């Protein structure tokens, strides 16, 4: 609601700036996010034209940017009962609620939990399309985009004892999956502090 109000206030002359489509609020009826690194066709009018594919273009012209690349920042002081953080693209949240994702992480082993979240989301996508997950997996990645949005997930586990003692010698454990890219083990960029990441795929 807050984001819808923000968009409506910045585009008072456009009653279609936010549209409820397929039971989801979408900016211009196209996209579920209001901030993005990409999607330049919704930021700069000169890119809202050919040769960009028509499905990535608006039918009307615009003067003010529709999306922003400025991040929305929230600060949360870590508490002893905070156990993990789930970072995920909107493809995950299209199929799982916050609570469903949290329950999955809490009730399953840490190792490979990001992969499990991606799989459950894809199973939901298959169910919505009235097909089997195994059949969805067989579809070429380029074509599969018509069946579900890209899904990238990172789960960072917090050790409240290490945090409270400011002793991160073991480092947080991380589960990472998504984007169709397979990374070799221990290929994440090193931190500037002596933190070791154990990565699972």
C-alpha positions as a printed NumPy array, in Angstrom:
array([[  0.   ,   0.   ,   0.   ],
       [  2.807,   2.381,   0.883],
       [  4.547,   1.796,  -2.459],
       [  1.281,   2.192,  -4.386],
       [  0.666,   5.516,  -2.678],
       [  4.228,   6.615,  -3.439],
       [  3.792,   5.825,  -7.152],
       [  0.363,   7.455,  -7.334],
       [  1.714,  10.596,  -5.668],
       [  4.639,  10.816,  -8.107],
       [  2.359,  10.181, -11.14 ],
       [ -0.896,  12.027, -10.284],
       [ -1.838,  12.326, -13.97 ],
       [ -1.686,   8.54 , -14.558],
       [ -4.583,   6.548, -13.02 ],
       [ -3.044,   3.347, -14.458],
       [  0.356,   3.724, -12.79 ],
       [ -0.455,   0.72 , -10.544],
       [ -2.889,  -1.951, -11.739],
       [ -4.22 ,  -5.099, -10.064],
       [ -3.553,  -7.841, -12.627],
       [ -3.822, -11.598, -12.041],
       [ -4.412, -10.862,  -8.352],
       [ -1.076,  -9.022,  -8.071],
       [ -0.373,  -5.28 ,  -8.007],
       [  1.839,  -4.344, -10.949],
       [  3.413,  -1.089, -12.053],
       [  1.72 ,  -0.201, -15.366],
       [  0.215,  -3.692, -15.225],
       [  3.634,  -5.127, -16.162],
       [  6.027,  -5.498, -13.289],
       [  5.684,  -6.209,  -9.554],
       [  8.578,  -4.026,  -8.43 ],
       [  8.916,  -0.262,  -8.195],
       [ 12.71 ,  -0.263,  -7.915],
       [ 15.071,  -2.044, -10.249],
       [ 18.681,  -2.058, -11.41 ],
       [ 17.552,  -2.883, -14.958],
       [ 14.274,  -2.33 , -16.84 ],
       [ 15.609,   0.863, -18.426],
       [ 12.568,   1.053, -20.752],
       [ 10.52 ,   2.052, -17.669],
       [ 13.044,   4.69 , -16.619],
       [ 14.114,   6.45 , -19.807],
       [ 11.556,   7.269, -22.543],
       [ 14.183,   7.043, -25.288],
       [ 14.558,   3.312, -24.573],
       [ 10.805,   2.643, -24.732],
       [ 10.884,   1.939, -28.487],
       [ 12.146,  -0.426, -31.156],
       [ 14.281,  -2.481, -31.474],
       [ 13.216,  -3.494, -27.937],
       [ 10.692,  -6.328, -28.117],
       [  7.093,  -5.108, -27.85 ],
       [  6.432,  -7.088, -24.667],
       [  9.11 ,  -4.961, -22.985],
       [  7.644,  -1.657, -24.148],
       [  4.851,   0.584, -22.963],
       [  2.219,   1.509, -25.502],
       [  2.206,   5.13 , -24.398],
       [  5.086,   7.53 , -23.966],
       [  6.065,   8.948, -20.577],
       [  8.023,  11.941, -19.339],
       [  8.854,  10.993, -15.74 ],
       [ 10.647,   7.735, -14.852],
       [  8.182,   5.021, -13.826],
       [ 10.691,   2.842, -11.977],
       [ 13.577,   3.99 ,  -9.825],
       [ 17.017,   2.501,  -9.282],
       [ 17.237,   4.162,  -5.844],
       [ 17.025,   1.39 ,  -3.236],
       [ 14.525,   1.362,  -0.395],
       [ 16.545,   0.805,   2.766],
       [ 15.248,  -0.616,   6.026],
       [ 17.437,  -0.988,   9.106],
       [ 16.884,  -3.824,  11.565],
       [ 18.997,  -4.282,  14.669],
       [ 19.817,  -7.997,  14.88 ],
       [ 18.219,  -9.62 ,  17.913],
       [ 19.163, -12.917,  19.606],
       [ 16.021, -14.583,  18.205],
       [ 16.925, -13.647,  14.594],
       [ 18.196, -16.86 ,  13.014],
       [ 18.463, -16.164,   9.288],
       [ 17.791, -13.722,   6.471],
       [ 16.252, -14.763,   3.146],
       [ 17.289, -12.618,   0.169],
       [ 15.323, -13.531,  -2.947],
       [ 14.171, -12.16 ,  -6.269],
       [ 10.457, -11.57 ,  -6.767],
       [ 10.2  , -14.926,  -8.574],
       [ 10.251, -16.669,  -5.186],
       [  7.684, -14.38 ,  -3.552],
       [  5.365, -14.85 ,  -6.51 ],
       [  4.808, -18.426,  -5.311],
       [  5.625, -18.433,  -1.575],
       [  4.45 , -16.172,   1.232],
       [  6.947, -14.809,   3.759],
       [  5.657, -17.286,   6.351],
       [  5.88 , -20.275,   3.98 ],
       [  9.495, -19.425,   3.154],
       [ 10.387, -18.946,   6.844],
       [  8.72 , -22.245,   7.787],
       [ 10.675, -24.081,   5.072],
       [ 13.99 , -22.678,   6.294],
       [ 13.188, -23.356,   9.97 ],
       [ 12.015, -26.927,   9.414],
       [ 14.718, -28.196,   7.059],
       [ 18.501, -28.701,   7.194],
       [ 20.606, -25.632,   6.391],
       [ 22.627, -27.396,   3.747],
       [ 20.974, -26.717,   0.377],
       [ 18.031, -24.759,   1.799],
       [ 18.165, -22.152,  -1.003],
       [ 17.875, -24.981,  -3.542],
       [ 14.871, -26.327,  -1.618],
       [ 13.162, -22.913,  -1.681],
       [ 13.696, -22.631,  -5.442],
       [ 12.343, -26.156,  -5.963],
       [  9.222, -25.56 ,  -3.86 ],
       [  8.545, -22.303,  -5.73 ],
       [  8.94 , -24.108,  -9.074],
       [  6.615, -26.882,  -7.886],
       [  4.029, -24.201,  -7.096],
       [  4.573, -22.626, -10.534],
       [  4.025, -26.036, -12.163],
       [  0.887, -26.617, -10.097],
       [ -0.527, -23.231, -11.183],
       [  0.106, -24.231, -14.809],
       [ -1.519, -27.636, -14.179],
       [  1.627, -29.52 , -15.041],
       [  4.123, -31.726, -13.249],
       [  7.32 , -30.274, -11.796],
       [  9.365, -32.853, -13.734],
       [  7.81 , -31.62 , -17.003],
       [  8.472, -27.991, -16.1  ],
       [ 12.148, -28.829, -15.45 ],
       [ 12.456, -30.281, -18.969],
       [ 11.484, -26.985, -20.618],
       [ 14.404, -24.981, -21.983],
       [ 15.381, -22.105, -19.654],
       [ 14.654, -19.45 , -22.276],
       [ 11.155, -20.802, -22.89 ],
       [ 10.554, -21.579, -19.214],
       [ 10.504, -17.836, -18.471],
       [  6.938, -17.922, -19.87 ],
       [  5.999, -20.333, -17.062],
       [  7.693, -18.638, -14.099],
       [  9.849, -15.622, -13.351],
       [ 13.551, -16.051, -12.578],
       [ 14.12 , -17.249,  -9.012],
       [ 17.313, -16.443,  -7.144],
       [ 17.651, -17.144,  -3.421],
       [ 20.351, -16.549,  -0.804],
       [ 19.814, -17.627,   2.813],
       [ 22.236, -16.238,   5.388],
       [ 22.189, -17.952,   8.793],
       [ 22.959, -15.835,  11.834],
       [ 24.695, -17.257,  14.885],
       [ 23.487, -15.088,  17.772],
       [ 26.273, -16.376,  20.053],
       [ 28.928, -15.323,  17.549],
       [ 27.197, -11.98 ,  17.035],
       [ 26.912, -11.262,  20.74 ],
       [ 30.57 , -12.138,  21.3  ],
       [ 31.639, -10.302,  18.13 ],
       [ 33.489, -13.497,  17.252],
       [ 32.958, -14.338,  13.593],
       [ 35.921, -16.675,  13.187],
       [ 33.645, -19.425,  11.892],
       [ 31.613, -16.964,   9.857],
       [ 27.962, -17.201,   8.91 ],
       [ 26.848, -20.095,   6.753],
       [ 25.283, -19.257,   3.422],
       [ 22.985, -21.187,   1.096],
       [ 22.825, -19.833,  -2.44 ],
       [ 20.816, -20.939,  -5.466],
       [ 19.317, -19.466,  -8.588],
       [ 19.727, -17.714, -11.863],
       [ 20.509, -20.938, -13.695],
       [ 24.209, -20.336, -12.985],
       [ 26.247, -23.02 , -11.263],
       [ 29.112, -21.62 ,  -9.21 ],
       [ 32.012, -23.779,  -8.073],
       [ 32.38 , -24.218,  -4.322],
       [ 34.143, -21.397,  -2.452],
       [ 33.841, -19.04 ,  -5.431],
       [ 32.116, -16.22 ,  -3.575],
       [ 34.079, -12.994,  -3.323],
       [ 36.046, -12.79 ,  -0.059],
       [ 35.061, -10.348,   2.664],
       [ 37.436,  -7.642,   3.82 ],
       [ 37.136,  -9.032,   7.358],
       [ 38.521, -12.484,   8.179],
       [ 35.166, -14.179,   7.638],
       [ 34.955, -17.588,   6.008],
       [ 31.831, -18.432,   4.031],
       [ 30.795, -22.015,   3.676],
       [ 28.69 , -22.141,   0.538],
       [ 26.27 , -24.862,  -0.484],
       [ 24.453, -25.212,  -3.762]])
